[in-house]
Coordinates of C-alpha atoms and ligand atoms in Angstrom, one line a residue:
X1 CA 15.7 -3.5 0.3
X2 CA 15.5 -5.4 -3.0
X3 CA 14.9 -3.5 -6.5
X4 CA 15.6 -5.2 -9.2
X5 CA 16.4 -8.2 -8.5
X6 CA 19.1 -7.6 -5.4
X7 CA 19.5 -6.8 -2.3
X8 CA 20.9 -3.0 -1.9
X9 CA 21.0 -0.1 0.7
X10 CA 19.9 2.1 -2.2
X11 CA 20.3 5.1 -1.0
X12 CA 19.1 5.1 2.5
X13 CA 21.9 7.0 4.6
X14 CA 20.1 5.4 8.4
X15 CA 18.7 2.4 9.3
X16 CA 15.1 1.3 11.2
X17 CA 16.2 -0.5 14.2
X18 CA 13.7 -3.5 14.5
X19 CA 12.5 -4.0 18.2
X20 CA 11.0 -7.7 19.6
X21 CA 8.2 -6.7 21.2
X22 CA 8.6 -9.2 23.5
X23 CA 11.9 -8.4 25.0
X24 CA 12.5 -4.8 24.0
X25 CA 15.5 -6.1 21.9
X26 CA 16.9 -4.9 18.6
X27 CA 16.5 -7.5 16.5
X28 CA 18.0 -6.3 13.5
X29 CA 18.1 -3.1 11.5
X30 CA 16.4 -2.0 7.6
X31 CA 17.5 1.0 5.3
X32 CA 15.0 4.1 6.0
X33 CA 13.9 4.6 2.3
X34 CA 13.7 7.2 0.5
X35 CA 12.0 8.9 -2.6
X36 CA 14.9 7.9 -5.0
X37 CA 14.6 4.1 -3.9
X38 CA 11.1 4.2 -4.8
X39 CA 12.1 5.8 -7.5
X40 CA 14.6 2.6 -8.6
X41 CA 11.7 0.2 -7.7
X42 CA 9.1 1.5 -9.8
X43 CA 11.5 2.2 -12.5
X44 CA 12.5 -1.8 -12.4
X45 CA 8.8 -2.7 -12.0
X46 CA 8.3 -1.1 -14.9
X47 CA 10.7 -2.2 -16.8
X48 CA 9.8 -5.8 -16.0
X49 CA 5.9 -5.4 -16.5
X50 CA 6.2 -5.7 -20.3
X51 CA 7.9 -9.3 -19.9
X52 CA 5.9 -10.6 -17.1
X53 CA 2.4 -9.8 -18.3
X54 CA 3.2 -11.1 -22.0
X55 CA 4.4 -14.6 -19.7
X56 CA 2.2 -17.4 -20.6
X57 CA -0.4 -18.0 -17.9
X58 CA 0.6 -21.5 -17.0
X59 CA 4.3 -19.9 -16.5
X60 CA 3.3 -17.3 -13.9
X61 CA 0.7 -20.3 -12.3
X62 CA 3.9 -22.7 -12.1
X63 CA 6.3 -19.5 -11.0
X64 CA 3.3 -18.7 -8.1
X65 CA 3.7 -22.6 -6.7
X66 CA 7.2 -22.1 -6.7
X67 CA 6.5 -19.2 -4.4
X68 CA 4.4 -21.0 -2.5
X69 CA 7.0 -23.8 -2.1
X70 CA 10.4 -22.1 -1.1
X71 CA 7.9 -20.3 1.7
X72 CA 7.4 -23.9 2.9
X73 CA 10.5 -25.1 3.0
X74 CA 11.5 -22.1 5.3
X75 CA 8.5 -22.2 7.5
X76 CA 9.8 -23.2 11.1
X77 CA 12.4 -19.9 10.4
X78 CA 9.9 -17.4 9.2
X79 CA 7.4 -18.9 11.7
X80 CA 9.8 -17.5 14.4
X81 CA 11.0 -14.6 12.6
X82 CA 7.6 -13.2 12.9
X83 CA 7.1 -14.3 16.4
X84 CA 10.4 -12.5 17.6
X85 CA 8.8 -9.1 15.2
X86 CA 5.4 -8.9 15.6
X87 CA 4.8 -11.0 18.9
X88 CA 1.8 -13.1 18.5
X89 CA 2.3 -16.5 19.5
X90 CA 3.9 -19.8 17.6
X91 CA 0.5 -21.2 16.8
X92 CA -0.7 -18.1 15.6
X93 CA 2.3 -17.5 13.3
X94 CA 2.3 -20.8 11.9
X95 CA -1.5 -20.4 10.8
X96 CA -0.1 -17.1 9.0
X97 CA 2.8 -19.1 7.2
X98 CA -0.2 -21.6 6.5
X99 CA -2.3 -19.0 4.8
X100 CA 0.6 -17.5 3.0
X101 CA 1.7 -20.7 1.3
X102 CA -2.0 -21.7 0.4
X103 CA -2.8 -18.0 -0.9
X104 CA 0.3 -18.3 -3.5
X105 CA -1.2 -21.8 -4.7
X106 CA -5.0 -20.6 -4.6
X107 CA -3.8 -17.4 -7.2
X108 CA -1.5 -19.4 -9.2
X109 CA -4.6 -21.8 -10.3
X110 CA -7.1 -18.9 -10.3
X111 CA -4.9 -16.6 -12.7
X112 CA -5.1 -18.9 -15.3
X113 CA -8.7 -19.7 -14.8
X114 CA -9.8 -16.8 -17.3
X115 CA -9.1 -13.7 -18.8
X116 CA -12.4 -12.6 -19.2
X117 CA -15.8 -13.8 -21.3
X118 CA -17.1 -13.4 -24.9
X119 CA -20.4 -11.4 -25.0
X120 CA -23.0 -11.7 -27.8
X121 CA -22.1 -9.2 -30.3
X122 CA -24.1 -5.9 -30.8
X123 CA -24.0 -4.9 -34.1
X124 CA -24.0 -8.1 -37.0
X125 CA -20.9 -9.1 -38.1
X126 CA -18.9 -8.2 -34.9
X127 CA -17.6 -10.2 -32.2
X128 CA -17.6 -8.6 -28.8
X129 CA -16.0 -9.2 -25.9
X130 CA -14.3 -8.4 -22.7
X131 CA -10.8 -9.1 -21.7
X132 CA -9.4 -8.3 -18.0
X133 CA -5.7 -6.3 -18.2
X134 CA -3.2 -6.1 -15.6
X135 CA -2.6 -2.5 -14.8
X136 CA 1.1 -2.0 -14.8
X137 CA 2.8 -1.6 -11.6
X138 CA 1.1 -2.2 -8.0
X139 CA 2.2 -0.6 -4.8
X140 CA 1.7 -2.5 -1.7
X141 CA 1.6 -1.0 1.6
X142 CA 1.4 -3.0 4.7
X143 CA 0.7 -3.1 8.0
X144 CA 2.6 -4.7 10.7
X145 CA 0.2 -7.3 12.6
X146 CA -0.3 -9.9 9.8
X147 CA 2.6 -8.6 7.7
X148 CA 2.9 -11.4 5.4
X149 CA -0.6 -12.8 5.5
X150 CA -1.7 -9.4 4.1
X151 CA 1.2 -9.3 1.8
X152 CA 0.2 -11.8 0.1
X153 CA -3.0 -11.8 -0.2
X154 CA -1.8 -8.6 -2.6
X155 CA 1.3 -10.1 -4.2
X156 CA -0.4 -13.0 -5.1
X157 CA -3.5 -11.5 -7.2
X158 CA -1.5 -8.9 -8.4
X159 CA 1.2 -11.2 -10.0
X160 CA -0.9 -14.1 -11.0
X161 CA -2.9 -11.1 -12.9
X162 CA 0.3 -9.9 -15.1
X163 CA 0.8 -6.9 -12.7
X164 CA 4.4 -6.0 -11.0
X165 CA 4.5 -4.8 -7.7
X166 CA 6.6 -2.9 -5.3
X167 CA 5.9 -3.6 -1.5
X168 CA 6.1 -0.7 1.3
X169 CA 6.3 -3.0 4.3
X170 CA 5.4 -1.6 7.4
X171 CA 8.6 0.1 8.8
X172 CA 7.6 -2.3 12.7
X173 CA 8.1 -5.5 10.7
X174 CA 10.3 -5.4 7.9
X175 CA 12.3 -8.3 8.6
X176 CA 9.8 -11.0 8.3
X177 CA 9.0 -9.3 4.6
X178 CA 12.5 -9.1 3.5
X179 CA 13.5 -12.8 4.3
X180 CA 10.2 -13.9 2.8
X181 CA 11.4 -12.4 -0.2
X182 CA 15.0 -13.5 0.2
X183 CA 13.9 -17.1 0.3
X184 CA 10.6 -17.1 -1.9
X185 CA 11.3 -15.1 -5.0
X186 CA 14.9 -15.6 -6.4
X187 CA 14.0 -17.4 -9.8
X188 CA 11.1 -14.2 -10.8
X189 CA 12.1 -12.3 -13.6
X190 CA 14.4 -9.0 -11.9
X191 CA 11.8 -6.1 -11.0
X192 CA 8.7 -8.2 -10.9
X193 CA 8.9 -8.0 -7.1
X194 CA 10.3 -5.4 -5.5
X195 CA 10.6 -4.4 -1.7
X196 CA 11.5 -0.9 -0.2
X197 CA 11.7 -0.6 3.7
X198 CA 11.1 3.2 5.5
X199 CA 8.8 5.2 7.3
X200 CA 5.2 5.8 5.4
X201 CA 5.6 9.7 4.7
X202 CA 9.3 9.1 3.1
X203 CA 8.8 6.0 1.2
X204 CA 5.1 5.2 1.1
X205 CA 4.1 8.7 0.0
X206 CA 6.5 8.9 -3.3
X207 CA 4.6 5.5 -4.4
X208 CA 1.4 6.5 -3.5
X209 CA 2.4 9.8 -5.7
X210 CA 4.1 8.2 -8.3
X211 CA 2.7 8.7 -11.9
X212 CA 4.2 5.0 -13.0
X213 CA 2.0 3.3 -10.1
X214 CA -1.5 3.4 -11.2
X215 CA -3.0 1.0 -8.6
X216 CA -2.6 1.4 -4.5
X217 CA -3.4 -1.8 -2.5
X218 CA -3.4 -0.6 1.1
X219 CA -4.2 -2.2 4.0
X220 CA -3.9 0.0 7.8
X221 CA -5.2 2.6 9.4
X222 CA -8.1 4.8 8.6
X223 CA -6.1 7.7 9.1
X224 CA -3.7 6.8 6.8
X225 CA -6.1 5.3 3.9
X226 CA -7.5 9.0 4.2
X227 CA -4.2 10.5 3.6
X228 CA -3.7 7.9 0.5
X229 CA -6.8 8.6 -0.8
X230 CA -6.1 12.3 -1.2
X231 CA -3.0 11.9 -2.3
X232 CA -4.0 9.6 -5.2
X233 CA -7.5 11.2 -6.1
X234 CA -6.1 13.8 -8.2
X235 CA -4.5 11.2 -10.4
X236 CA -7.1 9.0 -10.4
X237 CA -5.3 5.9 -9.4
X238 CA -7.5 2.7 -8.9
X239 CA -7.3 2.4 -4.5
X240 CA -7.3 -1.0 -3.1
X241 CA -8.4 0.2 0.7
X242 CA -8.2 -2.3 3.4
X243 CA -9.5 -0.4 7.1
X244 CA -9.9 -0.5 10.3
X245 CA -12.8 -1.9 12.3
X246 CA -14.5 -1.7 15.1
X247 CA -16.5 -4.9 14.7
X248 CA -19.5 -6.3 17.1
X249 CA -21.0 -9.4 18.5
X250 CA -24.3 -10.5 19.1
X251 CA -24.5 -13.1 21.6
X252 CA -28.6 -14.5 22.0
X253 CA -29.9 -16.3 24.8
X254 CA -29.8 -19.6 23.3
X255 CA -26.6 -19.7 23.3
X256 CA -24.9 -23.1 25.1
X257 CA -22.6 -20.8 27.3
X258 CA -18.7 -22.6 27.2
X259 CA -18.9 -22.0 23.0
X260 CA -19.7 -18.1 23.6
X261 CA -17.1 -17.7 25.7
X262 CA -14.2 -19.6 24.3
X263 CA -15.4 -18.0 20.6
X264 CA -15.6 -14.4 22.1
X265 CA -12.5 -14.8 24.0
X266 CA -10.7 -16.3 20.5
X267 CA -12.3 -13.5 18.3
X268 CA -11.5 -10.8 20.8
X269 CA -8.0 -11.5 21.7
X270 CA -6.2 -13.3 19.3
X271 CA -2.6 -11.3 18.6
X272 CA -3.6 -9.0 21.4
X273 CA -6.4 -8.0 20.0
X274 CA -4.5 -6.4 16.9
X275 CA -6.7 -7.8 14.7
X276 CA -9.0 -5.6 11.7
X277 CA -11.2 -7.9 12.6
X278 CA -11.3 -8.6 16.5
X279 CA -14.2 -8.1 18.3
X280 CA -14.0 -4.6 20.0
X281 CA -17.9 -4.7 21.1
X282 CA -20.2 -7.3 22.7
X283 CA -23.8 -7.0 23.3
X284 CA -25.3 -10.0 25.3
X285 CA -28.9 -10.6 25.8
X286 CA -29.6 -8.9 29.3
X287 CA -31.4 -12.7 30.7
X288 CA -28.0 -13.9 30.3
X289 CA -25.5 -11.0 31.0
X290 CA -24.5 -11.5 34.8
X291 CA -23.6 -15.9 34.4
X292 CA -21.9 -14.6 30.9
X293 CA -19.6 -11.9 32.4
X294 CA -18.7 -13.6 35.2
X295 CA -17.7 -17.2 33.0
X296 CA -15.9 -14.5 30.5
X297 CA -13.8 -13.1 33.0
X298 CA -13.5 -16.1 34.8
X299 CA -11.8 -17.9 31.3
X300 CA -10.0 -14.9 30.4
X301 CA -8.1 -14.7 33.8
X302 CA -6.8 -17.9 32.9
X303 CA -5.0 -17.0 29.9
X304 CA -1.2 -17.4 30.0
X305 CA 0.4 -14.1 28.5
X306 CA 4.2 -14.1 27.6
X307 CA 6.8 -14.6 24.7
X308 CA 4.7 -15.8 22.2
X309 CA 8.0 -18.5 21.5
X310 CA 7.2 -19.8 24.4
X311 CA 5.1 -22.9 24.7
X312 CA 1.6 -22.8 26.1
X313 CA 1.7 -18.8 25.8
X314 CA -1.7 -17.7 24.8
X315 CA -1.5 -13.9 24.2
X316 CA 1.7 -12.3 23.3
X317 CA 2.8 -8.9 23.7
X318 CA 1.2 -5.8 21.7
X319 CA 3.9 -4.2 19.2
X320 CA 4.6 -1.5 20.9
X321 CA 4.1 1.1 24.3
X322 CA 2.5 4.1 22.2
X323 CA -0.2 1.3 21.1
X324 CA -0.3 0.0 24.5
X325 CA -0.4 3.5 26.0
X326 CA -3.9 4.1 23.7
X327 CA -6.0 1.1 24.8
X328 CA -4.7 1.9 28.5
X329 CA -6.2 5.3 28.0
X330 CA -9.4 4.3 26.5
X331 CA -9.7 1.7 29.7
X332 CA -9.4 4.8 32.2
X333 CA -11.7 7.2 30.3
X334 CA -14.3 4.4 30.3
X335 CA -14.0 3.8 34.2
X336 CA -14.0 7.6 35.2
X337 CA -17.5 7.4 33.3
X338 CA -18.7 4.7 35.3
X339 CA -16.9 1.5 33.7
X340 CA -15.7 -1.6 35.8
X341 CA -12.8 -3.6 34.6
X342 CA -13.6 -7.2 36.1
X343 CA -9.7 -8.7 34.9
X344 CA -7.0 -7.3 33.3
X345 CA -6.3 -4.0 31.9
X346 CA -2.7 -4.5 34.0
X347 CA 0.7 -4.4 33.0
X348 CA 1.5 -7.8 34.2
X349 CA 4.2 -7.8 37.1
X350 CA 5.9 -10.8 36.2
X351 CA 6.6 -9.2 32.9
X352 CA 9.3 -6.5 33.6
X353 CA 10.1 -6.4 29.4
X354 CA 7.9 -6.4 26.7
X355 CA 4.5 -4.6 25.8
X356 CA 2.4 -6.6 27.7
X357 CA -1.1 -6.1 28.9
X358 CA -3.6 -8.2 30.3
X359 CA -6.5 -9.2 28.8
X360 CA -9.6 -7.0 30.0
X361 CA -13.2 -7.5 30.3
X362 CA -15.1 -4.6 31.3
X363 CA -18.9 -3.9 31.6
X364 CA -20.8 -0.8 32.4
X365 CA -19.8 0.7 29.3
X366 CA -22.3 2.7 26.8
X367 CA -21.5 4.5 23.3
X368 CA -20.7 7.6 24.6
X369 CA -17.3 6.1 25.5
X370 CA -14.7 5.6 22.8
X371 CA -13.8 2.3 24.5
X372 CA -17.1 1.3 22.1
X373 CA -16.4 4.2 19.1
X374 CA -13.2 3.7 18.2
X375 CA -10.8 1.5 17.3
X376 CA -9.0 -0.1 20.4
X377 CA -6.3 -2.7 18.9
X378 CA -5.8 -4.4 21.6
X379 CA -6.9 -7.2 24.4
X380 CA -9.8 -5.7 25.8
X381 CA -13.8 -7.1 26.1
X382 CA -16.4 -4.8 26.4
X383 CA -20.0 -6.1 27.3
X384 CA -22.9 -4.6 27.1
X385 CA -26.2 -6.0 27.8
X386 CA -29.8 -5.9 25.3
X387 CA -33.2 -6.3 26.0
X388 CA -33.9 -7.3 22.3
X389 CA -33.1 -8.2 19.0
X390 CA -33.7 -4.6 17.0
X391 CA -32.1 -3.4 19.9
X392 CA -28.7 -5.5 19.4
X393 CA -28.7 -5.1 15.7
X394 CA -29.3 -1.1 15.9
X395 CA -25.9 -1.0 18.3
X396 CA -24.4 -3.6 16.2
X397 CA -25.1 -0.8 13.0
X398 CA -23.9 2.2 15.5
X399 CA -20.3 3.0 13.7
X400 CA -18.8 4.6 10.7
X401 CA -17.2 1.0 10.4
X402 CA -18.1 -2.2 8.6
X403 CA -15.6 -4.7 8.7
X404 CA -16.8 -7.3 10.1
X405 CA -19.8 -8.6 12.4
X406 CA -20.5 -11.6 14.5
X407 CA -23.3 -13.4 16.2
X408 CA -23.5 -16.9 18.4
X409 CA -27.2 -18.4 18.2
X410 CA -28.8 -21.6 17.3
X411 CA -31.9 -19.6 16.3
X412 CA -32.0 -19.2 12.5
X413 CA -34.6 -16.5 12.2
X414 CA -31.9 -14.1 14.6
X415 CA -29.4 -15.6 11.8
X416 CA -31.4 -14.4 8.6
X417 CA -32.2 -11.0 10.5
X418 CA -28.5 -9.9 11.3
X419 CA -27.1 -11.0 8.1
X420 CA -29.5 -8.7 6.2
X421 CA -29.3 -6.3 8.7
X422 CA -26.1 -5.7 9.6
X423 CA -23.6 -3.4 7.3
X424 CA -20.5 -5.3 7.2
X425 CA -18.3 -7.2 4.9
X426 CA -18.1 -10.4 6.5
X427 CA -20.9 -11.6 8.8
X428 CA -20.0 -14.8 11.1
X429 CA -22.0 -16.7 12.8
X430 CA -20.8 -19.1 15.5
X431 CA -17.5 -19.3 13.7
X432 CA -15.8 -15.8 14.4
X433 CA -12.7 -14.8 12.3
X434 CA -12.5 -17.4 10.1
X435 CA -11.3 -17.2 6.5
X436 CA -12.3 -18.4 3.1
X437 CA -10.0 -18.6 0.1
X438 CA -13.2 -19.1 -2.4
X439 CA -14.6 -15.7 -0.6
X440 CA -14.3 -11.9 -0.9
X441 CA -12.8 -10.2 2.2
X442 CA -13.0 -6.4 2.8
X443 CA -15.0 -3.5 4.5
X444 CA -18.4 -1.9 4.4
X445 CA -18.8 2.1 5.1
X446 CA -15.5 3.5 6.7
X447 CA -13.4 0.1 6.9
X448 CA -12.4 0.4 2.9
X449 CA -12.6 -0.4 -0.5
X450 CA -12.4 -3.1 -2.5
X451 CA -12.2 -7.0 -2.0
X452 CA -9.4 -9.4 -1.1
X453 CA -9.5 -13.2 -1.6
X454 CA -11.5 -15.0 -4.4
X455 CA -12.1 -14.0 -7.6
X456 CA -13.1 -10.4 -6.2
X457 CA -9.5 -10.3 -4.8
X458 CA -8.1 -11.1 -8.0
X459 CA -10.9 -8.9 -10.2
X460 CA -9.2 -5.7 -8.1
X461 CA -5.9 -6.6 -10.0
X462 CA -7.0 -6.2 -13.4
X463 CA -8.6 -3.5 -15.4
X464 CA -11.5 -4.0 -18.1
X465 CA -11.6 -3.6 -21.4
X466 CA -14.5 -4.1 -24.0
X467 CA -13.2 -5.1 -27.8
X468 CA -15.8 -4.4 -30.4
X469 CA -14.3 -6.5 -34.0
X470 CA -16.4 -5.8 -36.8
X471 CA -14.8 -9.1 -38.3
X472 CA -15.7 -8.4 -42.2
X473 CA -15.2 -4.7 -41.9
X474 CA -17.7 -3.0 -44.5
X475 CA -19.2 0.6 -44.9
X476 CA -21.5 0.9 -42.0
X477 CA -24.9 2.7 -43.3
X478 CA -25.8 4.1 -40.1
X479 CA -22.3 6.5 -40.7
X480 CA -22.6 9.9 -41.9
X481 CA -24.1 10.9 -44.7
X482 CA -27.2 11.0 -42.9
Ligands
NAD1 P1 -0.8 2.3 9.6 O1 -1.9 2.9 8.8 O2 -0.2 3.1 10.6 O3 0.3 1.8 8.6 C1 0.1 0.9 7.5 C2 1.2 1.1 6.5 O4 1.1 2.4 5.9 C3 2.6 1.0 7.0 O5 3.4 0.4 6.1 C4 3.0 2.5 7.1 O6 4.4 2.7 7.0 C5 2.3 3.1 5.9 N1 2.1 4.5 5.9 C6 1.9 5.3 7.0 N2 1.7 6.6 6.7 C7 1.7 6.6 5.3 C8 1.6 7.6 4.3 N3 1.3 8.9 4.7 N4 1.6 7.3 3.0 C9 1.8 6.0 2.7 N5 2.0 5.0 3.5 C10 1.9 5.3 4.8 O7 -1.4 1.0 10.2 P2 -0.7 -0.1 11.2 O8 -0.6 0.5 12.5 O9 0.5 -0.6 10.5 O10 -1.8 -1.3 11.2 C11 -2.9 -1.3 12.0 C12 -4.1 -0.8 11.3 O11 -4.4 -1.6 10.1 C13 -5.4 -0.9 12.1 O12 -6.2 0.3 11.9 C14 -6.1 -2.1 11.5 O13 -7.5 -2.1 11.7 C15 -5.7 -2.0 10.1 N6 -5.8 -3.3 9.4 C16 -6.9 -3.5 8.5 C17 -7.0 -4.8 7.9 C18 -8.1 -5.0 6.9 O14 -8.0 -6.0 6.2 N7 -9.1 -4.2 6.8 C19 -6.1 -5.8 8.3 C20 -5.1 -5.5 9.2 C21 -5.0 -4.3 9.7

């Protein structure tokens, strides 16, 4: 772990053994944390908020790109790293690192953009305005399939704003975090960053309850934001809630066929389909469905799954058998109600290790099935034809989530209709699962609260306060007597 500026084994008497999920291998081992390591990290947090927030801005900006370039010079390791932890292929890792470094530059300039804006004054003789505080000490809790990516796009707001922070990683990838660290983040001040590994009940829960943490930035499960939220609602901490998803796509019959296909395939099983964000349900006009299904499948078949180190691998393995074991099950509770898996949904034989699965694409599926309710996480397709538009956008709208929502058309009045239309944080259209620095990211309904990237992703790092100077400072004679 590191608290305060070092590397320590607090007081964690066992380890996590770290598996590749590729081979089944240990590939290392991180202290199981406990309540009194949180305990040290928030302490030291704390203890370093006071200097770090009084910091000039232009020093934490030029600290940020420092950040930003120690990560680069250790890219090609890190890049591997995560492949070997998380599994998801070279090219896919390297866009991560990518993001990471840029995300550290993008806050450092944006957190000494502003600090907030001079209002006209309401009363003569005052000045009013508004200034935007850091809150003290952030905890950071992250999940394992972008684990730096979403790191960041925390660290980076939070620090650039004045805040501290101490980072839960998630106990499936805590390797990749603590050489990130190791490498990136020597010359902060001690406690400004601080990282303690373990399991979410023993050392997520004693942040997540801690009275010196006032702000939670979560990202993961639903099930697990619900069990934060409740946990922090008594003490009414500000929640930073980043969901999961169960996101759709519309595809219209304009469509020229080869870009829905390589774009579905792309936004549906990138990392194994362990993505917030993947596609987990298609609806394709019905004029269209049998040539579409059939070119899908077709493609998909194609895909080269293995050790995402390995070159011309595609889809990697998914992090681990329970996960695997989940989407598996969802597969055969859609085919005993009348589902047909035209590829995939295999463990692969030529694989004997790893937590592979082939890519699926399965029609004959309907909302009753929680193949199309519920999360899946994982590389599977599931089409479903519409006869039209208010019929796509109503099934597009059937889910507690609202992450995100796509739809492939050259036709602009579908465009205008399912970006007003659809309930979801991020609407893309042609371009699945791409990201923005300059824009907001973040869930509609069930997938979360709050915003990451852009200024809304720094906004969630600062608190507001509204200063009323009465400059001259006379006898008011609206004050009692009346
Ligand atoms: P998870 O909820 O199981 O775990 C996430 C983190 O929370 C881990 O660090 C874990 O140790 C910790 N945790 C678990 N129980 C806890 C508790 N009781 N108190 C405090 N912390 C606890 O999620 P996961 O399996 O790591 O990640 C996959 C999930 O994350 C999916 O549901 C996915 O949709 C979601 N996700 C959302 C986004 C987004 O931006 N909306 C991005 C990526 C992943």
């Amino acid at each position: 772990m590191f608290i305060d500026g070092r590397f320590t084994g607090g007081n964690a008497s066992e380890t996590i053994r770290v598996i590749n999920p590729a081979t089944e291998e240990v590939l290392g081992e991180a202290p199981r944390g406990t309540a009194q390591d949180v305990q040290a990290a928030v302490a030291a947090a704390k203890r370093a908020f006071d200097g770090w927030r009084r910091t000039p801005a232009n020093e934490r900006a030029a600290a940020l790109h420092a950040v930003a370039e120690k990560i680069r010079a250790h890219h090609d390791d890190l890049v591997r790293l995560l492949t070997e932890e998380e599994g998801k292929p070279i090219p896919e890792n390297d866009e991560e690192l990518w993001w990471v470094e840029e995300t550290f530059d993008y806050y450092a300039e944006l957190g000494r953009h502003q600090r907030g804006r001079v209002i006209p004054s309401g009363e003569a003789g005052q000045f009013n305005f508004v200034i935007r505080e850091p809150y003290g000490v952030v905890g950071c809790i992250i999940p394992w399939n972008y684990p730096l990516l979403l790191l960041a796009w925390k660290m980076a707001p939070a620090l650039a704003a004045g805040n501290t922070v101490v980072i839960k990683p998630s106990e499936l990838t805590p390797l990749s975090t603590l050489k990130m660290i190791e490498v990136a983040c020597d010359h902060l001040p001690p406690g400004v960053v601080n990282v303690v590994t373990g399991y979410g009940p023993k050392a997520g829960e004693p942040l997540v309850t801690h009275p010196d943490v006032p702000v939670i930035a979560f990202t993961g499960s639903l099930a697990v934001g619900q069990r934060i939220a409740s946990l922090a609602a008594p003490m009414m901490k500000k929640l930073h809630l980043e969901l999961g998803g169960k996101d759709p796509m519309a595809i219209a019959p304009d469509v020229e066929m080869e870009m829905a296909v390589r774009g579905l395939a792309y936004a549906a099983l990138i990392n194994a389909g362990q993505v917030c964000t993947s596609t987990e349900r298609v609806y394709v006009h019905e004029s269209i469905f049998g040539q579409f299904s059939e070119e899908l499948a077709d493609f998909v078949g194609k895909l080269c799954l293995g050790n995402g180190l390995e070159e011309g691998t595609d889809i990697g393995p998914m992090i681990r058998d329970r996960f695997r074991e989940k989407v598996e099950a969802q597969l055969s509770e859609a085919v005993a109600a009348g589902a047909r898996i035209l590829v995939g949904g295999r463990r692969p034989e030529h694989l004997s290790r790893g937590f592979f699965l082939a890519p699926a694409v399965v029609t004959g599926v309907d909302h009753s099935m929680r193949l199309m309710r519920e999360e899946t996480f994982g590389p599977v397709i599931p089409l479903m034809p519409y006869r039209d538009f208010d019929e796509a956008i109503a099934l597009a709208n059937d889910t507690p989530y609202g992450l995100g929502a796509s739809l492939m058309t050259r036709d602009a009045r579908l465009v205008k209709r399912f970006f007003e239309e659809v309930r979801a944080g991020t609407i893309w259209i042609n371009d699945p699962l791409t990201d923005n620095f300059a824009g907001p990211f973040g869930g509609m309904k069930m997938s979360g609260l709050g915003r990451e990237l852009g200024q809304e992703g720094l906004d969630e790092y600062t608190d507001v306060k509204h200063v009323h100077w009465d400059v001259e400072g006379g006898v008011k004679e609206y004050w009692f007597p009346y």
